mmCIF file with all atom_site columns, C-alpha atoms in Angstrom:
data_model
loop_
_atom_site.group_PDB
_atom_site.id
_atom_site.type_symbol
_atom_site.label_atom_id
_atom_site.label_alt_id
_atom_site.label_comp_id
_atom_site.label_asym_id
_atom_site.label_entity_id
_atom_site.label_seq_id
_atom_site.pdbx_PDB_ins_code
_atom_site.Cartn_x
_atom_site.Cartn_y
_atom_site.Cartn_z
_atom_site.occupancy
_atom_site.B_iso_or_equiv
_atom_site.pdbx_formal_charge
_atom_site.auth_seq_id
_atom_site.auth_comp_id
_atom_site.auth_asym_id
_atom_site.auth_atom_id
_atom_site.pdbx_PDB_model_num
ATOM 1   C CA . GLY J 1 1   ? 72.606 23.377 -8.898  1.00 53.00 ? 1237 GLY J CA 1
ATOM 2   C CA . GLN J 1 2   ? 71.340 23.615 -12.403 1.00 57.00 ? 1238 GLN J CA 1
ATOM 3   C CA . GLN J 1 3   ? 69.534 26.821 -13.211 1.00 77.00 ? 1239 GLN J CA 1
ATOM 4   C CA . VAL J 1 4   ? 67.472 27.705 -16.223 1.00 89.00 ? 1240 VAL J CA 1
ATOM 5   C CA . MET J 1 5   ? 67.473 31.402 -17.044 1.00 93.00 ? 1241 MET J CA 1
ATOM 6   C CA . GLN J 1 6   ? 64.514 32.754 -18.967 1.00 95.00 ? 1242 GLN J CA 1
ATOM 7   C CA . ILE J 1 7   ? 64.237 36.173 -20.584 1.00 96.00 ? 1243 ILE J CA 1
ATOM 8   C CA . PRO J 1 8   ? 62.517 38.537 -20.822 1.00 97.00 ? 1244 PRO J CA 1
ATOM 9   C CA . GLN J 1 9   ? 60.614 38.501 -17.573 1.00 95.00 ? 1245 GLN J CA 1
ATOM 10  C CA . TYR J 1 10  ? 57.765 40.434 -19.091 1.00 96.00 ? 1246 TYR J CA 1
ATOM 11  C CA . GLN J 1 11  ? 56.737 41.366 -22.637 1.00 97.00 ? 1247 GLN J CA 1
ATOM 12  C CA . HIS J 1 12  ? 54.000 43.693 -23.688 1.00 97.00 ? 1248 HIS J CA 1
ATOM 13  C CA . VAL J 1 13  ? 52.989 43.590 -27.375 1.00 97.00 ? 1249 VAL J CA 1
ATOM 14  C CA . GLN J 1 14  ? 50.262 44.884 -29.631 1.00 97.00 ? 1250 GLN J CA 1
ATOM 15  C CA . GLU J 1 15  ? 48.025 42.245 -31.160 1.00 97.00 ? 1251 GLU J CA 1
ATOM 16  C CA . GLY J 1 16  ? 49.570 41.080 -34.413 1.00 98.00 ? 1252 GLY J CA 1
ATOM 17  C CA . GLU J 1 17  ? 53.158 41.646 -33.325 1.00 98.00 ? 1253 GLU J CA 1
ATOM 18  C CA . ASP J 1 18  ? 55.569 38.771 -32.858 1.00 98.00 ? 1254 ASP J CA 1
ATOM 19  C CA . PHE J 1 19  ? 56.888 37.552 -29.504 1.00 98.00 ? 1255 PHE J CA 1
ATOM 20  C CA . THR J 1 20  ? 59.926 35.516 -28.478 1.00 98.00 ? 1256 THR J CA 1
ATOM 21  C CA . THR J 1 21  ? 61.042 34.147 -25.134 1.00 98.00 ? 1257 THR J CA 1
ATOM 22  C CA . TYR J 1 22  ? 64.457 32.614 -24.536 1.00 98.00 ? 1258 TYR J CA 1
ATOM 23  C CA . CYS J 1 23  ? 65.680 29.956 -22.162 1.00 97.00 ? 1259 CYS J CA 1
ATOM 24  C CA . ASN J 1 24  ? 69.365 29.464 -21.352 1.00 96.00 ? 1260 ASN J CA 1
ATOM 25  C CA . SER J 1 25  ? 71.331 26.962 -19.295 1.00 92.00 ? 1261 SER J CA 1
ATOM 26  C CA . SER J 1 26  ? 75.005 26.783 -18.367 1.00 89.00 ? 1262 SER J CA 1
ATOM 27  C CA . THR J 1 27  ? 74.907 23.005 -18.675 1.00 87.00 ? 1263 THR J CA 1
ATOM 28  C CA . THR J 1 28  ? 73.865 20.713 -21.483 1.00 87.00 ? 1264 THR J CA 1
ATOM 29  C CA . LEU J 1 29  ? 70.232 19.689 -21.283 1.00 86.00 ? 1265 LEU J CA 1
ATOM 30  C CA . SER J 1 30  ? 68.869 16.262 -22.115 1.00 85.00 ? 1266 SER J CA 1
ATOM 31  C CA . ASN J 1 31  ? 65.611 17.798 -23.224 1.00 89.00 ? 1267 ASN J CA 1
ATOM 32  C CA . ILE J 1 32  ? 63.527 20.888 -22.667 1.00 93.00 ? 1268 ILE J CA 1
ATOM 33  C CA . GLN J 1 33  ? 59.828 21.367 -22.242 1.00 95.00 ? 1269 GLN J CA 1
ATOM 34  C CA . TRP J 1 34  ? 57.597 24.389 -22.631 1.00 97.00 ? 1270 TRP J CA 1
ATOM 35  C CA . TYR J 1 35  ? 54.469 25.163 -20.648 1.00 97.00 ? 1271 TYR J CA 1
ATOM 36  C CA . LYS J 1 36  ? 51.831 27.891 -20.790 1.00 98.00 ? 1272 LYS J CA 1
ATOM 37  C CA . GLN J 1 37  ? 49.964 29.195 -17.776 1.00 96.00 ? 1273 GLN J CA 1
ATOM 38  C CA . ARG J 1 38  ? 46.953 31.375 -18.423 1.00 96.00 ? 1274 ARG J CA 1
ATOM 39  C CA . PRO J 1 39  ? 46.141 34.032 -15.792 1.00 94.00 ? 1275 PRO J CA 1
ATOM 40  C CA . GLY J 1 40  ? 44.508 32.275 -12.849 1.00 91.00 ? 1276 GLY J CA 1
ATOM 41  C CA . GLY J 1 41  ? 45.205 28.882 -14.354 1.00 94.00 ? 1277 GLY J CA 1
ATOM 42  C CA . HIS J 1 42  ? 47.728 26.124 -14.077 1.00 95.00 ? 1278 HIS J CA 1
ATOM 43  C CA . PRO J 1 43  ? 50.670 25.264 -16.338 1.00 96.00 ? 1279 PRO J CA 1
ATOM 44  C CA . VAL J 1 44  ? 49.772 23.269 -19.422 1.00 96.00 ? 1280 VAL J CA 1
ATOM 45  C CA . PHE J 1 45  ? 52.353 21.214 -21.280 1.00 95.00 ? 1281 PHE J CA 1
ATOM 46  C CA . LEU J 1 46  ? 52.980 22.500 -24.802 1.00 97.00 ? 1282 LEU J CA 1
ATOM 47  C CA . ILE J 1 47  ? 55.894 20.547 -26.221 1.00 96.00 ? 1283 ILE J CA 1
ATOM 48  C CA . GLN J 1 48  ? 59.166 18.747 -25.579 1.00 95.00 ? 1284 GLN J CA 1
ATOM 49  C CA . LEU J 1 49  ? 62.377 19.172 -27.580 1.00 95.00 ? 1285 LEU J CA 1
ATOM 50  C CA . VAL J 1 50  ? 65.024 16.468 -27.439 1.00 93.00 ? 1286 VAL J CA 1
ATOM 51  C CA . LYS J 1 51  ? 67.401 16.651 -30.401 1.00 95.00 ? 1287 LYS J CA 1
ATOM 52  C CA . SER J 1 52  ? 70.160 19.156 -31.006 1.00 96.00 ? 1288 SER J CA 1
ATOM 53  C CA . GLY J 1 53  ? 68.939 21.893 -33.349 1.00 97.00 ? 1289 GLY J CA 1
ATOM 54  C CA . GLU J 1 54  ? 65.370 20.600 -33.256 1.00 97.00 ? 1290 GLU J CA 1
ATOM 55  C CA . VAL J 1 55  ? 62.596 22.885 -34.504 1.00 98.00 ? 1291 VAL J CA 1
ATOM 56  C CA . LYS J 1 56  ? 58.927 22.157 -33.920 1.00 97.00 ? 1292 LYS J CA 1
ATOM 57  C CA . LYS J 1 57  ? 55.869 24.156 -34.890 1.00 97.00 ? 1293 LYS J CA 1
ATOM 58  C CA . GLN J 1 58  ? 52.386 24.333 -33.470 1.00 97.00 ? 1294 GLN J CA 1
ATOM 59  C CA . LYS J 1 59  ? 50.327 26.668 -35.622 1.00 97.00 ? 1295 LYS J CA 1
ATOM 60  C CA . ARG J 1 60  ? 51.760 30.138 -34.846 1.00 98.00 ? 1296 ARG J CA 1
ATOM 61  C CA . LEU J 1 61  ? 54.204 28.817 -32.231 1.00 98.00 ? 1297 LEU J CA 1
ATOM 62  C CA . THR J 1 62  ? 57.749 27.805 -33.209 1.00 98.00 ? 1298 THR J CA 1
ATOM 63  C CA . PHE J 1 63  ? 59.995 26.053 -30.705 1.00 98.00 ? 1299 PHE J CA 1
ATOM 64  C CA . GLN J 1 64  ? 63.753 25.688 -31.169 1.00 98.00 ? 1300 GLN J CA 1
ATOM 65  C CA . PHE J 1 65  ? 66.435 23.764 -29.296 1.00 97.00 ? 1301 PHE J CA 1
ATOM 66  C CA . GLY J 1 66  ? 69.976 25.050 -29.691 1.00 97.00 ? 1302 GLY J CA 1
ATOM 67  C CA . GLU J 1 67  ? 72.728 23.079 -31.390 1.00 96.00 ? 1303 GLU J CA 1
ATOM 68  C CA . ALA J 1 68  ? 74.632 22.786 -28.111 1.00 95.00 ? 1304 ALA J CA 1
ATOM 69  C CA . LYS J 1 69  ? 71.418 21.875 -26.252 1.00 93.00 ? 1305 LYS J CA 1
ATOM 70  C CA . LYS J 1 70  ? 72.004 24.718 -23.818 1.00 94.00 ? 1306 LYS J CA 1
ATOM 71  C CA . ASN J 1 71  ? 69.319 27.085 -25.002 1.00 96.00 ? 1307 ASN J CA 1
ATOM 72  C CA . SER J 1 72  ? 65.836 27.135 -26.428 1.00 97.00 ? 1308 SER J CA 1
ATOM 73  C CA . SER J 1 73  ? 63.330 29.633 -27.710 1.00 98.00 ? 1309 SER J CA 1
ATOM 74  C CA . LEU J 1 74  ? 59.616 29.976 -28.244 1.00 98.00 ? 1310 LEU J CA 1
ATOM 75  C CA . HIS J 1 75  ? 58.450 32.329 -30.964 1.00 98.00 ? 1311 HIS J CA 1
ATOM 76  C CA . ILE J 1 76  ? 54.845 33.343 -31.514 1.00 98.00 ? 1312 ILE J CA 1
ATOM 77  C CA . THR J 1 77  ? 53.956 34.880 -34.871 1.00 98.00 ? 1313 THR J CA 1
ATOM 78  C CA . ALA J 1 78  ? 51.199 37.488 -35.042 1.00 98.00 ? 1314 ALA J CA 1
ATOM 79  C CA . THR J 1 79  ? 50.130 37.342 -31.418 1.00 98.00 ? 1315 THR J CA 1
ATOM 80  C CA . GLN J 1 80  ? 46.480 37.186 -30.467 1.00 97.00 ? 1316 GLN J CA 1
ATOM 81  C CA . THR J 1 81  ? 44.772 38.045 -27.201 1.00 97.00 ? 1317 THR J CA 1
ATOM 82  C CA . THR J 1 82  ? 44.378 34.313 -26.574 1.00 97.00 ? 1318 THR J CA 1
ATOM 83  C CA . ASP J 1 83  ? 48.178 34.068 -26.308 1.00 98.00 ? 1319 ASP J CA 1
ATOM 84  C CA . VAL J 1 84  ? 48.132 36.006 -23.031 1.00 98.00 ? 1320 VAL J CA 1
ATOM 85  C CA . GLY J 1 85  ? 49.770 34.134 -20.180 1.00 97.00 ? 1321 GLY J CA 1
ATOM 86  C CA . THR J 1 86  ? 53.092 33.109 -18.744 1.00 96.00 ? 1322 THR J CA 1
ATOM 87  C CA . TYR J 1 87  ? 55.344 30.836 -20.756 1.00 98.00 ? 1323 TYR J CA 1
ATOM 88  C CA . PHE J 1 88  ? 57.739 28.612 -18.837 1.00 97.00 ? 1324 PHE J CA 1
ATOM 89  C CA . CYS J 1 89  ? 60.587 26.523 -20.086 1.00 96.00 ? 1325 CYS J CA 1
ATOM 90  C CA . ALA J 1 90  ? 61.555 23.502 -18.013 1.00 94.00 ? 1326 ALA J CA 1
ATOM 91  C CA . ALA J 1 91  ? 64.634 21.321 -18.204 1.00 89.00 ? 1327 ALA J CA 1
ATOM 92  C CA . ARG J 1 92  ? 65.938 18.106 -16.732 1.00 78.00 ? 1328 ARG J CA 1
ATOM 93  C CA . ARG J 1 93  ? 69.451 17.277 -15.648 1.00 64.00 ? 1329 ARG J CA 1
ATOM 94  C CA . PHE J 1 94  ? 71.624 15.823 -18.380 1.00 49.00 ? 1330 PHE J CA 1
ATOM 95  C CA . SER J 1 95  ? 72.853 12.847 -16.366 1.00 45.00 ? 1331 SER J CA 1
ATOM 96  C CA . GLY J 1 96  ? 70.340 10.303 -15.137 1.00 47.00 ? 1332 GLY J CA 1
ATOM 97  C CA . GLY J 1 97  ? 68.810 9.807  -11.720 1.00 56.00 ? 1333 GLY J CA 1
ATOM 98  C CA . TYR J 1 98  ? 66.524 12.756 -11.399 1.00 59.00 ? 1334 TYR J CA 1
ATOM 99  C CA . ASN J 1 99  ? 63.152 13.029 -12.916 1.00 61.00 ? 1335 ASN J CA 1
ATOM 100 C CA . LYS J 1 100 ? 62.267 16.494 -11.689 1.00 71.00 ? 1336 LYS J CA 1
ATOM 101 C CA . LEU J 1 101 ? 61.893 19.474 -13.947 1.00 81.00 ? 1337 LEU J CA 1
ATOM 102 C CA . ILE J 1 102 ? 63.634 22.741 -13.216 1.00 85.00 ? 1338 ILE J CA 1
ATOM 103 C CA . PHE J 1 103 ? 61.410 25.572 -14.366 1.00 91.00 ? 1339 PHE J CA 1
ATOM 104 C CA . GLY J 1 104 ? 62.576 28.918 -15.630 1.00 92.00 ? 1340 GLY J CA 1
ATOM 105 C CA . ALA J 1 105 ? 61.072 31.988 -13.996 1.00 93.00 ? 1341 ALA J CA 1
ATOM 106 C CA . GLY J 1 106 ? 58.702 32.411 -16.933 1.00 95.00 ? 1342 GLY J CA 1
ATOM 107 C CA . THR J 1 107 ? 57.935 35.175 -19.387 1.00 97.00 ? 1343 THR J CA 1
ATOM 108 C CA . ARG J 1 108 ? 54.659 36.936 -18.875 1.00 96.00 ? 1344 ARG J CA 1
ATOM 109 C CA . LEU J 1 109 ? 53.081 37.974 -22.155 1.00 98.00 ? 1345 LEU J CA 1
ATOM 110 C CA . ALA J 1 110 ? 50.512 40.749 -22.327 1.00 98.00 ? 1346 ALA J CA 1
ATOM 111 C CA . VAL J 1 111 ? 48.755 41.336 -25.658 1.00 97.00 ? 1347 VAL J CA 1
ATOM 112 C CA . HIS J 1 112 ? 46.870 44.545 -26.251 1.00 94.00 ? 1348 HIS J CA 1
ATOM 113 C CA . PRO J 1 113 ? 44.138 44.602 -28.902 1.00 90.00 ? 1349 PRO J CA 1
ATOM 114 C CA . GLU O 2 1   ? 39.694 10.574 -18.539 1.00 61.00 ? 423  GLU O CA 1
ATOM 115 C CA . ALA O 2 2   ? 39.904 12.623 -15.365 1.00 74.00 ? 424  ALA O CA 1
ATOM 116 C CA . GLY O 2 3   ? 42.833 14.987 -15.052 1.00 92.00 ? 425  GLY O CA 1
ATOM 117 C CA . VAL O 2 4   ? 44.943 15.623 -11.998 1.00 97.00 ? 426  VAL O CA 1
ATOM 118 C CA . THR O 2 5   ? 42.629 16.600 -9.175  1.00 97.00 ? 427  THR O CA 1
ATOM 119 C CA . GLN O 2 6   ? 43.610 18.611 -6.146  1.00 98.00 ? 428  GLN O CA 1
ATOM 120 C CA . SER O 2 7   ? 41.716 19.398 -2.986  1.00 98.00 ? 429  SER O CA 1
ATOM 121 C CA . PRO O 2 8   ? 40.817 21.659 -1.429  1.00 98.00 ? 430  PRO O CA 1
ATOM 122 C CA . THR O 2 9   ? 40.723 24.466 -3.981  1.00 97.00 ? 431  THR O CA 1
ATOM 123 C CA . HIS O 2 10  ? 41.263 27.074 -1.310  1.00 98.00 ? 432  HIS O CA 1
ATOM 124 C CA . LEU O 2 11  ? 42.563 26.769 2.234   1.00 98.00 ? 433  LEU O CA 1
ATOM 125 C CA . ILE O 2 12  ? 42.874 29.443 4.887   1.00 98.00 ? 434  ILE O CA 1
ATOM 126 C CA . LYS O 2 13  ? 44.979 28.689 7.936   1.00 98.00 ? 435  LYS O CA 1
ATOM 127 C CA . THR O 2 14  ? 46.365 30.586 10.871  1.00 98.00 ? 436  THR O CA 1
ATOM 128 C CA . ARG O 2 15  ? 50.101 30.948 11.382  1.00 98.00 ? 437  ARG O CA 1
ATOM 129 C CA . GLY O 2 16  ? 51.436 27.986 13.334  1.00 98.00 ? 438  GLY O CA 1
ATOM 130 C CA . GLN O 2 17  ? 48.740 25.585 12.178  1.00 98.00 ? 439  GLN O CA 1
ATOM 131 C CA . GLN O 2 18  ? 49.186 22.603 9.879   1.00 98.00 ? 440  GLN O CA 1
ATOM 132 C CA . ALA O 2 19  ? 47.845 22.268 6.341   1.00 98.00 ? 441  ALA O CA 1
ATOM 133 C CA . THR O 2 20  ? 47.155 19.095 4.383   1.00 98.00 ? 442  THR O CA 1
ATOM 134 C CA . LEU O 2 21  ? 46.789 19.223 0.622   1.00 98.00 ? 443  LEU O CA 1
ATOM 135 C CA . ARG O 2 22  ? 45.723 16.284 -1.512  1.00 98.00 ? 444  ARG O CA 1
ATOM 136 C CA . CYS O 2 23  ? 46.350 15.202 -5.076  1.00 98.00 ? 445  CYS O CA 1
ATOM 137 C CA . SER O 2 24  ? 45.045 12.421 -7.293  1.00 98.00 ? 446  SER O CA 1
ATOM 138 C CA . PRO O 2 25  ? 47.137 11.758 -10.382 1.00 97.00 ? 447  PRO O CA 1
ATOM 139 C CA . ILE O 2 26  ? 45.946 10.727 -13.793 1.00 95.00 ? 448  ILE O CA 1
ATOM 140 C CA . SER O 2 27  ? 45.205 7.023  -13.943 1.00 93.00 ? 449  SER O CA 1
ATOM 141 C CA . GLY O 2 28  ? 48.368 5.144  -14.874 1.00 91.00 ? 450  GLY O CA 1
ATOM 142 C CA . HIS O 2 29  ? 50.746 7.863  -13.742 1.00 93.00 ? 451  HIS O CA 1
ATOM 143 C CA . THR O 2 30  ? 53.005 6.698  -10.930 1.00 92.00 ? 452  THR O CA 1
ATOM 144 C CA . SER O 2 31  ? 54.979 9.898  -10.379 1.00 92.00 ? 453  SER O CA 1
ATOM 145 C CA . VAL O 2 32  ? 53.582 12.839 -8.450  1.00 94.00 ? 454  VAL O CA 1
ATOM 146 C CA . TYR O 2 33  ? 55.334 16.185 -8.090  1.00 94.00 ? 455  TYR O CA 1
ATOM 147 C CA . TRP O 2 34  ? 54.583 19.105 -5.854  1.00 96.00 ? 456  TRP O CA 1
ATOM 148 C CA . TYR O 2 35  ? 55.455 22.705 -6.715  1.00 96.00 ? 457  TYR O CA 1
ATOM 149 C CA . GLN O 2 36  ? 54.989 25.965 -4.870  1.00 97.00 ? 458  GLN O CA 1
ATOM 150 C CA . GLN O 2 37  ? 54.082 29.075 -6.831  1.00 95.00 ? 459  GLN O CA 1
ATOM 151 C CA . ALA O 2 38  ? 54.066 32.291 -4.845  1.00 92.00 ? 460  ALA O CA 1
ATOM 152 C CA . LEU O 2 39  ? 51.893 35.045 -6.297  1.00 82.00 ? 461  LEU O CA 1
ATOM 153 C CA . GLY O 2 40  ? 53.245 36.236 -9.621  1.00 75.00 ? 462  GLY O CA 1
ATOM 154 C CA . LEU O 2 41  ? 56.352 34.080 -9.351  1.00 80.00 ? 463  LEU O CA 1
ATOM 155 C CA . GLY O 2 42  ? 57.712 30.906 -10.899 1.00 88.00 ? 464  GLY O CA 1
ATOM 156 C CA . LEU O 2 43  ? 57.381 27.290 -9.879  1.00 93.00 ? 465  LEU O CA 1
ATOM 157 C CA . GLN O 2 44  ? 59.584 26.062 -7.070  1.00 92.00 ? 466  GLN O CA 1
ATOM 158 C CA . PHE O 2 45  ? 60.054 22.299 -6.850  1.00 91.00 ? 467  PHE O CA 1
ATOM 159 C CA . LEU O 2 46  ? 59.003 20.824 -3.532  1.00 94.00 ? 468  LEU O CA 1
ATOM 160 C CA . LEU O 2 47  ? 58.779 17.045 -3.690  1.00 93.00 ? 469  LEU O CA 1
ATOM 161 C CA . TRP O 2 48  ? 58.709 14.091 -6.064  1.00 91.00 ? 470  TRP O CA 1
ATOM 162 C CA . TYR O 2 49  ? 57.097 10.770 -5.240  1.00 93.00 ? 471  TYR O CA 1
ATOM 163 C CA . ASP O 2 50  ? 57.136 7.637  -7.308  1.00 90.00 ? 472  ASP O CA 1
ATOM 164 C CA . GLU O 2 51  ? 55.923 4.150  -6.451  1.00 90.00 ? 473  GLU O CA 1
ATOM 165 C CA . GLY O 2 52  ? 55.230 5.241  -2.912  1.00 92.00 ? 474  GLY O CA 1
ATOM 166 C CA . GLU O 2 53  ? 58.687 6.595  -2.197  1.00 91.00 ? 475  GLU O CA 1
ATOM 167 C CA . GLU O 2 54  ? 60.101 10.091 -1.961  1.00 91.00 ? 476  GLU O CA 1
ATOM 168 C CA . ARG O 2 55  ? 62.611 10.376 -4.824  1.00 88.00 ? 477  ARG O CA 1
ATOM 169 C CA . ASN O 2 56  ? 63.729 13.948 -4.427  1.00 87.00 ? 478  ASN O CA 1
ATOM 170 C CA . ARG O 2 57  ? 62.965 17.129 -2.571  1.00 88.00 ? 479  ARG O CA 1
ATOM 171 C CA . GLY O 2 58  ? 63.663 20.759 -3.247  1.00 88.00 ? 480  GLY O CA 1
ATOM 172 C CA . ASN O 2 59  ? 65.217 23.384 -1.006  1.00 89.00 ? 481  ASN O CA 1
ATOM 173 C CA . PHE O 2 60  ? 62.408 23.596 1.510   1.00 95.00 ? 482  PHE O CA 1
ATOM 174 C CA . PRO O 2 61  ? 62.539 23.084 5.277   1.00 97.00 ? 483  PRO O CA 1
ATOM 175 C CA . PRO O 2 62  ? 61.546 19.725 6.818   1.00 97.00 ? 484  PRO O CA 1
ATOM 176 C CA . ARG O 2 63  ? 58.189 21.101 7.885   1.00 98.00 ? 485  ARG O CA 1
ATOM 177 C CA . PHE O 2 64  ? 57.193 20.517 4.267   1.00 98.00 ? 486  PHE O CA 1
ATOM 178 C CA . SER O 2 65  ? 56.579 16.801 3.937   1.00 97.00 ? 487  SER O CA 1
ATOM 179 C CA . GLY O 2 66  ? 54.306 14.377 2.225   1.00 97.00 ? 488  GLY O CA 1
ATOM 180 C CA . ARG O 2 67  ? 53.618 10.874 1.168   1.00 97.00 ? 489  ARG O CA 1
ATOM 181 C CA . GLN O 2 68  ? 52.269 8.805  -1.675  1.00 97.00 ? 490  GLN O CA 1
ATOM 182 C CA . PHE O 2 69  ? 49.661 6.155  -1.145  1.00 97.00 ? 491  PHE O CA 1
ATOM 183 C CA . PRO O 2 70  ? 49.383 2.708  -2.818  1.00 96.00 ? 492  PRO O CA 1
ATOM 184 C CA . ASN O 2 71  ? 46.859 4.138  -5.298  1.00 95.00 ? 493  ASN O CA 1
ATOM 185 C CA . TYR O 2 72  ? 49.485 6.783  -6.234  1.00 96.00 ? 494  TYR O CA 1
ATOM 186 C CA . SER O 2 73  ? 47.523 9.666  -4.767  1.00 97.00 ? 495  SER O CA 1
ATOM 187 C CA . SER O 2 74  ? 49.592 11.998 -2.663  1.00 98.00 ? 496  SER O CA 1
ATOM 188 C CA . GLU O 2 75  ? 49.382 14.289 0.288   1.00 98.00 ? 497  GLU O CA 1
ATOM 189 C CA . LEU O 2 76  ? 51.452 17.374 1.071   1.00 98.00 ? 498  LEU O CA 1
ATOM 190 C CA . ASN O 2 77  ? 51.702 18.445 4.694   1.00 98.00 ? 499  ASN O CA 1
ATOM 191 C CA . VAL O 2 78  ? 52.977 21.793 5.833   1.00 98.00 ? 500  VAL O CA 1
ATOM 192 C CA . ASN O 2 79  ? 53.571 22.123 9.554   1.00 98.00 ? 501  ASN O CA 1
ATOM 193 C CA . ALA O 2 80  ? 54.035 25.249 11.652  1.00 98.00 ? 502  ALA O CA 1
ATOM 194 C CA . LEU O 2 81  ? 52.650 27.461 8.896   1.00 98.00 ? 503  LEU O CA 1
ATOM 195 C CA . GLU O 2 82  ? 54.312 30.793 8.274   1.00 98.00 ? 504  GLU O CA 1
ATOM 196 C CA . LEU O 2 83  ? 52.881 33.795 6.444   1.00 97.00 ? 505  LEU O CA 1
ATOM 197 C CA . GLU O 2 84  ? 55.329 33.303 3.568   1.00 96.00 ? 506  GLU O CA 1
ATOM 198 C CA . ASP O 2 85  ? 53.883 29.829 2.945   1.00 97.00 ? 507  ASP O CA 1
ATOM 199 C CA . SER O 2 86  ? 50.911 31.550 1.311   1.00 97.00 ? 508  SER O CA 1
ATOM 200 C CA . ALA O 2 87  ? 51.016 30.408 -2.296  1.00 97.00 ? 509  ALA O CA 1
ATOM 201 C CA . LEU O 2 88  ? 49.437 28.263 -4.968  1.00 97.00 ? 510  LEU O CA 1
ATOM 202 C CA . TYR O 2 89  ? 50.492 24.651 -4.480  1.00 98.00 ? 511  TYR O CA 1
ATOM 203 C CA . LEU O 2 90  ? 50.476 22.712 -7.696  1.00 97.00 ? 512  LEU O CA 1
ATOM 204 C CA . CYS O 2 91  ? 50.531 18.977 -8.056  1.00 97.00 ? 513  CYS O CA 1
ATOM 205 C CA . ALA O 2 92  ? 51.569 17.328 -11.298 1.00 96.00 ? 514  ALA O CA 1
ATOM 206 C CA . SER O 2 93  ? 51.738 13.741 -12.428 1.00 95.00 ? 515  SER O CA 1
ATOM 207 C CA . SER O 2 94  ? 53.463 11.854 -15.190 1.00 91.00 ? 516  SER O CA 1
ATOM 208 C CA . PHE O 2 95  ? 54.563 8.434  -16.275 1.00 87.00 ? 517  PHE O CA 1
ATOM 209 C CA . GLN O 2 96  ? 57.967 7.628  -14.840 1.00 76.00 ? 518  GLN O CA 1
ATOM 210 C CA . GLY O 2 97  ? 60.747 8.465  -17.230 1.00 68.00 ? 519  GLY O CA 1
ATOM 211 C CA . ALA O 2 98  ? 62.451 11.381 -18.880 1.00 61.00 ? 520  ALA O CA 1
ATOM 212 C CA . ASP O 2 99  ? 60.303 11.621 -21.987 1.00 73.00 ? 521  ASP O CA 1
ATOM 213 C CA . TYR O 2 100 ? 56.996 12.727 -20.595 1.00 82.00 ? 522  TYR O CA 1
ATOM 214 C CA . GLY O 2 101 ? 55.454 16.082 -19.948 1.00 89.00 ? 523  GLY O CA 1
ATOM 215 C CA . TYR O 2 102 ? 53.775 16.828 -16.670 1.00 93.00 ? 524  TYR O CA 1
ATOM 216 C CA . THR O 2 103 ? 50.027 17.217 -16.280 1.00 95.00 ? 525  THR O CA 1
ATOM 217 C CA . PHE O 2 104 ? 49.224 19.768 -13.629 1.00 97.00 ? 526  PHE O CA 1
ATOM 218 C CA . GLY O 2 105 ? 46.204 20.026 -11.398 1.00 97.00 ? 527  GLY O CA 1
ATOM 219 C CA . SER O 2 106 ? 44.415 23.311 -10.827 1.00 97.00 ? 528  SER O CA 1
ATOM 220 C CA . GLY O 2 107 ? 46.199 23.803 -7.528  1.00 97.00 ? 529  GLY O CA 1
ATOM 221 C CA . THR O 2 108 ? 45.348 24.603 -3.933  1.00 98.00 ? 530  THR O CA 1
ATOM 222 C CA . ARG O 2 109 ? 45.501 28.246 -2.950  1.00 97.00 ? 531  ARG O CA 1
ATOM 223 C CA . LEU O 2 110 ? 46.837 28.327 0.612   1.00 98.00 ? 532  LEU O CA 1
ATOM 224 C CA . THR O 2 111 ? 46.475 31.534 2.555   1.00 98.00 ? 533  THR O CA 1
ATOM 225 C CA . VAL O 2 112 ? 48.143 31.861 5.933   1.00 98.00 ? 534  VAL O CA 1
ATOM 226 C CA . VAL O 2 113 ? 46.838 34.669 8.135   1.00 97.00 ? 535  VAL O CA 1
#
């Protein structure tokens, strides 16, 4: 079945440094979503990317969808301690029928002040 | 507007027993999804219900089952509990369709002893 590979598994940065997590699929994706889960919390929807090559920004967060719609990235500029958590990408099958999301394993971000 | 609510927050069961977890979606959402998140791990898709019917299930044994009621709330049942069933069980809801993000509840922490 479709798998979504997410790297790195874990990232440890100093506050103020940048952070990037990558999501890759062997199949073309119809869209991709990103979620953030704070420690002890539940996943919270951040954004959805649909178009090939799409770039969206949310303050210090930049989300990209690859031209081939097989990969995506989330980049955080100048991390803050509030960015701590696990970031998940999630993708749907390209062909219709399903409405379930396949989640990547997540990237756990630790930010040290 | 109330979010996705799950009950109970915590549940402790003995191996071999049955557990019932409940979820109320956001008003207007017809789709309910169940995910299992073992400690420190990613989200594994369990079940998807929409309009009262099971639309899809993940790679879990039949002792994981559930249903969706006419008011779109949902119940997850786990029979013959095993120690490895200990996890956070997350319920999410959305409008039906491929263009919507999921709203997650805070989860039920199930501990099997």
